[in-house]
Short mmCIF file of C-alpha atoms in Angstrom, two decimals:
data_model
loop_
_atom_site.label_atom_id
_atom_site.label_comp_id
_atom_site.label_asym_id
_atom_site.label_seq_id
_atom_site.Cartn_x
_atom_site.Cartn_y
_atom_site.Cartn_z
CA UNK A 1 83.63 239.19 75.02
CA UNK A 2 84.11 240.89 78.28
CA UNK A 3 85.00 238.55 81.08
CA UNK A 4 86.70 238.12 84.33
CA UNK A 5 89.00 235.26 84.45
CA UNK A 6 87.99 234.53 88.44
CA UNK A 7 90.06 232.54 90.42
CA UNK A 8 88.64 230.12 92.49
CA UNK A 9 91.53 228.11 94.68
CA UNK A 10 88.89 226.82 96.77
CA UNK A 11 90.00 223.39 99.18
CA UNK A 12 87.87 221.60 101.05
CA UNK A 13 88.34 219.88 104.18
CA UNK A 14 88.86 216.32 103.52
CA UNK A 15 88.67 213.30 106.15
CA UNK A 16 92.11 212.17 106.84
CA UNK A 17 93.91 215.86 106.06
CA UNK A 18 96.25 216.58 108.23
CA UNK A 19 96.29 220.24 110.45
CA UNK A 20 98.71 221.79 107.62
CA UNK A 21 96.42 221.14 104.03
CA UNK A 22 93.46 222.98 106.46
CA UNK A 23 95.09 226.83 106.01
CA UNK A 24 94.48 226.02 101.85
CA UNK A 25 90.60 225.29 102.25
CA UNK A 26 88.38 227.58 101.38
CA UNK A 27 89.89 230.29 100.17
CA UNK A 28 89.13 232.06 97.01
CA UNK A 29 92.78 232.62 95.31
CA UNK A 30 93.53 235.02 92.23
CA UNK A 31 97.66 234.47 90.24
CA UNK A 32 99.36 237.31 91.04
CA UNK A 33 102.14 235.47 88.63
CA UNK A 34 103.90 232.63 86.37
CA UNK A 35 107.02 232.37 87.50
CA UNK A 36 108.73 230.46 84.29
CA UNK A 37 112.38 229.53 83.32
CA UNK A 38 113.08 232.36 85.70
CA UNK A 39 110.44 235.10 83.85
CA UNK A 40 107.90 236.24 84.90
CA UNK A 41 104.32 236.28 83.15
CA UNK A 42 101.27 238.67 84.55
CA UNK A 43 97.30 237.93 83.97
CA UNK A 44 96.50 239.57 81.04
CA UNK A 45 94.18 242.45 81.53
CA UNK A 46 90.97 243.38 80.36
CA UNK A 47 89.39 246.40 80.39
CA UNK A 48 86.86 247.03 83.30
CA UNK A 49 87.31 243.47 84.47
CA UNK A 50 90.36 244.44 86.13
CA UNK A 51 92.84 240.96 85.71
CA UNK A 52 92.38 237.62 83.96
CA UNK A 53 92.66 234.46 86.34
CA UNK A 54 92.24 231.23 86.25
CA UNK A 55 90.89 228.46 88.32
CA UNK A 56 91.76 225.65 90.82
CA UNK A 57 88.53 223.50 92.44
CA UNK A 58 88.75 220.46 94.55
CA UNK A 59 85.75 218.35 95.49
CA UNK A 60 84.87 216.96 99.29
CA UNK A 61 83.45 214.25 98.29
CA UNK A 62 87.09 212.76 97.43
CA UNK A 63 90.56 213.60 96.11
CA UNK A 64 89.61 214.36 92.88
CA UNK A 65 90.25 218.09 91.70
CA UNK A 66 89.40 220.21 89.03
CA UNK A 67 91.75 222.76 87.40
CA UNK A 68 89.66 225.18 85.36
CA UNK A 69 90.91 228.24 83.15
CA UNK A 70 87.01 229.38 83.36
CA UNK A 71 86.98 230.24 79.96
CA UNK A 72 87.75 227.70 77.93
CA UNK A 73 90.92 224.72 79.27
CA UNK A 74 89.82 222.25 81.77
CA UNK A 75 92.63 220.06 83.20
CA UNK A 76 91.29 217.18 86.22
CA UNK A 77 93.16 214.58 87.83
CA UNK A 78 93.27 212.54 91.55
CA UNK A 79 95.38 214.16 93.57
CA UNK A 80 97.38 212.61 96.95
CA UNK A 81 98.44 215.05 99.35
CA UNK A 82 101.81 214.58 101.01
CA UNK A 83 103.10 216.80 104.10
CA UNK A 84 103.98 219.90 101.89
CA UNK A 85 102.95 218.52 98.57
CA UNK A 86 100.87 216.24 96.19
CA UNK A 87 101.30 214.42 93.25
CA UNK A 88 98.40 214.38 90.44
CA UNK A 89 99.67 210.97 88.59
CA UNK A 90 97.19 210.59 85.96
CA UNK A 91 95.62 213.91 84.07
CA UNK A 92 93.02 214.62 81.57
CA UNK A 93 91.83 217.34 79.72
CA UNK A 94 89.71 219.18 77.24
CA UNK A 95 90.64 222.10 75.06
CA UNK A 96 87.74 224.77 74.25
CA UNK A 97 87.80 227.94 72.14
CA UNK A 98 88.10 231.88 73.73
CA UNK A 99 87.90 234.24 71.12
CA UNK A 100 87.38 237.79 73.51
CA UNK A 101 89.23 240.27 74.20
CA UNK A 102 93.09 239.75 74.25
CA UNK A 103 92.43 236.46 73.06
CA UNK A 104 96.03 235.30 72.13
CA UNK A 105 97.28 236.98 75.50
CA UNK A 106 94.56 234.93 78.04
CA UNK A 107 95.16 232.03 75.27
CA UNK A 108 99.32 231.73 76.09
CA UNK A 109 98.56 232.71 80.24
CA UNK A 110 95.92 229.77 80.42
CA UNK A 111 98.69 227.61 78.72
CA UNK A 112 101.21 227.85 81.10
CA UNK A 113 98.42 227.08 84.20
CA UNK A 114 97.75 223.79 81.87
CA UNK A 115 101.26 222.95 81.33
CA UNK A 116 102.56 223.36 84.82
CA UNK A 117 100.02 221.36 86.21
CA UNK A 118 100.03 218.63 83.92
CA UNK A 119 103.64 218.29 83.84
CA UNK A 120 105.29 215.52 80.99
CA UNK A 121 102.28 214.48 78.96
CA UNK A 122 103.22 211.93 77.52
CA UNK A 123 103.52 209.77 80.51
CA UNK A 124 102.34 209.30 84.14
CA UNK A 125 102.96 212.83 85.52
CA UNK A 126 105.24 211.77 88.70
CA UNK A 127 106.04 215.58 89.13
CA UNK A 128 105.65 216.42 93.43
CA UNK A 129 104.17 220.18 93.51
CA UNK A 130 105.24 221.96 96.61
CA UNK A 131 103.40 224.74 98.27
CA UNK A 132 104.03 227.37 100.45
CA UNK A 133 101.33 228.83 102.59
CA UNK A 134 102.08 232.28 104.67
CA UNK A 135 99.56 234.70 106.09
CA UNK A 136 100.25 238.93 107.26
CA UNK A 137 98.25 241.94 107.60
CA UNK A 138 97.48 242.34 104.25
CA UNK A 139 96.71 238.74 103.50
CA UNK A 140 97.37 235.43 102.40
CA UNK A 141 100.03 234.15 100.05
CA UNK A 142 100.62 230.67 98.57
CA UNK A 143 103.51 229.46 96.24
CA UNK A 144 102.84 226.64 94.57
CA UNK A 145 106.27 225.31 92.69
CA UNK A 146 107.21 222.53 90.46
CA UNK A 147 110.99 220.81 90.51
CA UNK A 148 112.18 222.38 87.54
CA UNK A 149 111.92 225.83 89.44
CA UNK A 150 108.66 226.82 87.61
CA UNK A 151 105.96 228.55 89.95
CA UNK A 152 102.80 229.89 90.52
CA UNK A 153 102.17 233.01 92.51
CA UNK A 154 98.57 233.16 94.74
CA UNK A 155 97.13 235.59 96.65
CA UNK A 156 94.11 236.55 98.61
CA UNK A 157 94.85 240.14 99.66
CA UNK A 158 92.67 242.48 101.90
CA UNK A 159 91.60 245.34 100.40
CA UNK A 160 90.81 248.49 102.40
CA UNK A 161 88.59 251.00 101.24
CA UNK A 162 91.23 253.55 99.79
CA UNK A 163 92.59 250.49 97.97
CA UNK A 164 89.44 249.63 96.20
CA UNK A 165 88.44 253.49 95.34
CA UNK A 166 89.60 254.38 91.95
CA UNK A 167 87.28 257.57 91.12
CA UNK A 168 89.77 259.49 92.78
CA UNK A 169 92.57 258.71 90.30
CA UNK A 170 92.68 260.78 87.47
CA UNK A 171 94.35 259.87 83.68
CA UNK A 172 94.33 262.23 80.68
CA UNK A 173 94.47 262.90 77.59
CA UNK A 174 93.51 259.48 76.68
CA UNK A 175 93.50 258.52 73.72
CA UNK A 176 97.32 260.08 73.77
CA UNK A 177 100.44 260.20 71.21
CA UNK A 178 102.97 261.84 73.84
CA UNK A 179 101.93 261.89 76.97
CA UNK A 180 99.72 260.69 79.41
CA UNK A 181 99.36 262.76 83.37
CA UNK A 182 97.89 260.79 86.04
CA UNK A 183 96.66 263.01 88.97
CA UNK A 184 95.44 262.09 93.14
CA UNK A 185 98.12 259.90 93.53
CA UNK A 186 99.12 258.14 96.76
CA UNK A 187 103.53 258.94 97.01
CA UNK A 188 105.62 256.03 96.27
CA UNK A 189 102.80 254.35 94.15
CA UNK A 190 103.94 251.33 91.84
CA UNK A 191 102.86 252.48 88.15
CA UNK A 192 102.92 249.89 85.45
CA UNK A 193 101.93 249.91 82.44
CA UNK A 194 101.07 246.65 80.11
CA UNK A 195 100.50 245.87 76.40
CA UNK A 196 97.65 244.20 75.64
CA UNK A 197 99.66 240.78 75.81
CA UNK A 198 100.23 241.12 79.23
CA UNK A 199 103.93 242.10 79.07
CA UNK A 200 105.25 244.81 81.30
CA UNK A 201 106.64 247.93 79.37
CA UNK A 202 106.87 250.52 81.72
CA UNK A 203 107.56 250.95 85.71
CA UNK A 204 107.46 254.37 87.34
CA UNK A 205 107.92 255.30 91.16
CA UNK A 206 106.33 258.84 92.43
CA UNK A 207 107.05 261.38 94.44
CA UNK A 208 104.71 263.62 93.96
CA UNK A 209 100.70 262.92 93.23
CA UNK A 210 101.00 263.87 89.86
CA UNK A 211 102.79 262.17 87.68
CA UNK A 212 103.59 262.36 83.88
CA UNK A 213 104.24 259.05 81.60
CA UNK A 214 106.14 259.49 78.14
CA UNK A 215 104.29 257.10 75.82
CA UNK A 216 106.27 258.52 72.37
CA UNK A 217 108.49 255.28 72.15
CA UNK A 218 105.54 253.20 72.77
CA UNK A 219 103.70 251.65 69.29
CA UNK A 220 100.16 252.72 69.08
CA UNK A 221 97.76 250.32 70.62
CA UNK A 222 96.23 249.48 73.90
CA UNK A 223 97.64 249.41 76.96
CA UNK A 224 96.61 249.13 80.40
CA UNK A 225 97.68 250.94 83.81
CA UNK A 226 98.22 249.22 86.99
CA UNK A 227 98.52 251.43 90.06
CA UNK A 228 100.12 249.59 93.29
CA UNK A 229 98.90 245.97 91.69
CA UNK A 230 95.59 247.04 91.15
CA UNK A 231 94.30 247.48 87.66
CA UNK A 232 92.79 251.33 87.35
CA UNK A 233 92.27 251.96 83.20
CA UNK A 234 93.08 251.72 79.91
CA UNK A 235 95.53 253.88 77.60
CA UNK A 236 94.79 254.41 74.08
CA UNK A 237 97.94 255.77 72.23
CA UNK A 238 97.30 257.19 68.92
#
């Protein structure tokens, strides 16, 4: 099953919200990251959807919020907003089934949306979760984080044209055993390259537009390229 995990951090203006909650509303978010016990954990990726998100709704017709994974994990609960945080005291939830595409992978990612925001289960979650709101040229950012450190990394970035145009990148052989040479690059690009579990197995830095990536070490399998954050294709090695 091919589908994108979308995002939707979408507030609403409620009566009674003060000037700061207003810069949330409305926008749609995508997780950039899981920032757990100090490690970081990436969307998985899917192939032609680009990245795996999941979801975050609130309701203006009170304080009540749904947190959705879209696929399968819903998580809902009455939130009250403080200055720079809000507490969701009592949580409930339903667990579904995903069997798609790296269906262990969006499985564990959707997990760790669940647990962080329903905090201890077994008793009235009294966990405060702060957020951080900033704005720049190339977009918004918010930084939702939990006492224990934990956090979750949102963005809604602005995409210019040469950002979104990926026919010009070129990747080949692929399937591969060796090698794989990636042509039309931009200098200084941020290569990455993912198993299909979402971990991070390979970074590479330009400085020329082509570039060549030694997959030898790598077990055979699917992975998937990012190029400067953006998801571009996926490797086959043999």
């Amino acid at each position: 099953m091919k589908k994108l995990y979308t995002l939707l951090f979408s507030f609403l203006w409620l009566l009674g919200f003060s000037q700061s909650y207003s810069s949330l509303m409305n926008i749609n978010w995508k997780i950039d990251k899981i920032e757990k016990n100090n490690t970081n954990y990436f969307p998985p990726l899917n192939n032609g959807y680009g990245i795996f998100n999941e979801g975050f709704d609130t309701f203006n017709n009170s304080n009540y919020f749904t947190l959705s994974s879209g696929l399968y994990n819903s998580v809902a609960g009455r939130i009250t907003w403080r200055d720079n945080y809000f507490n969701i005291p009592a949580i409930s939830f339903t667990l579904g089934i995903y069997e798609g595409e790296n269906e262990q992978a969006v499985k564990f990612f959707d997990f760790l949306i669940y647990e962080f925001y329903t905090g201890n289960q077994n008793q009235q979650n009294t966990e405060n979760y702060y957020f951080v709101y900033s704005e720049s040229n190339g977009g918004k950012s918010l930084v939702i984080s939990r006492s224990n450190g934990d956090k979750i990394f949102y963005s809604n970035k602005i995409l210019s044209t040469s950002d979104v145009s990926k026919s010009k990148i070129s990747i080949h052989p692929n399937p591969s055993s060796e090698y794989i040479f990636i042509e039309n690059l931009k200098l200084n690009s941020n290569i990455e390259l993912y198993d299909n579990t979402g971990k991070l197995v390979k970074t590479i830095s330009n400085n020329t537009s082509k570039q060549e990536i030694n997959i030898k070490k790598l077990l055979p399998g699917i992975y998937y390229l990012r190029i400067d954050g953006k998801s571009v294709q996926k490797i086959i090695k043999k």
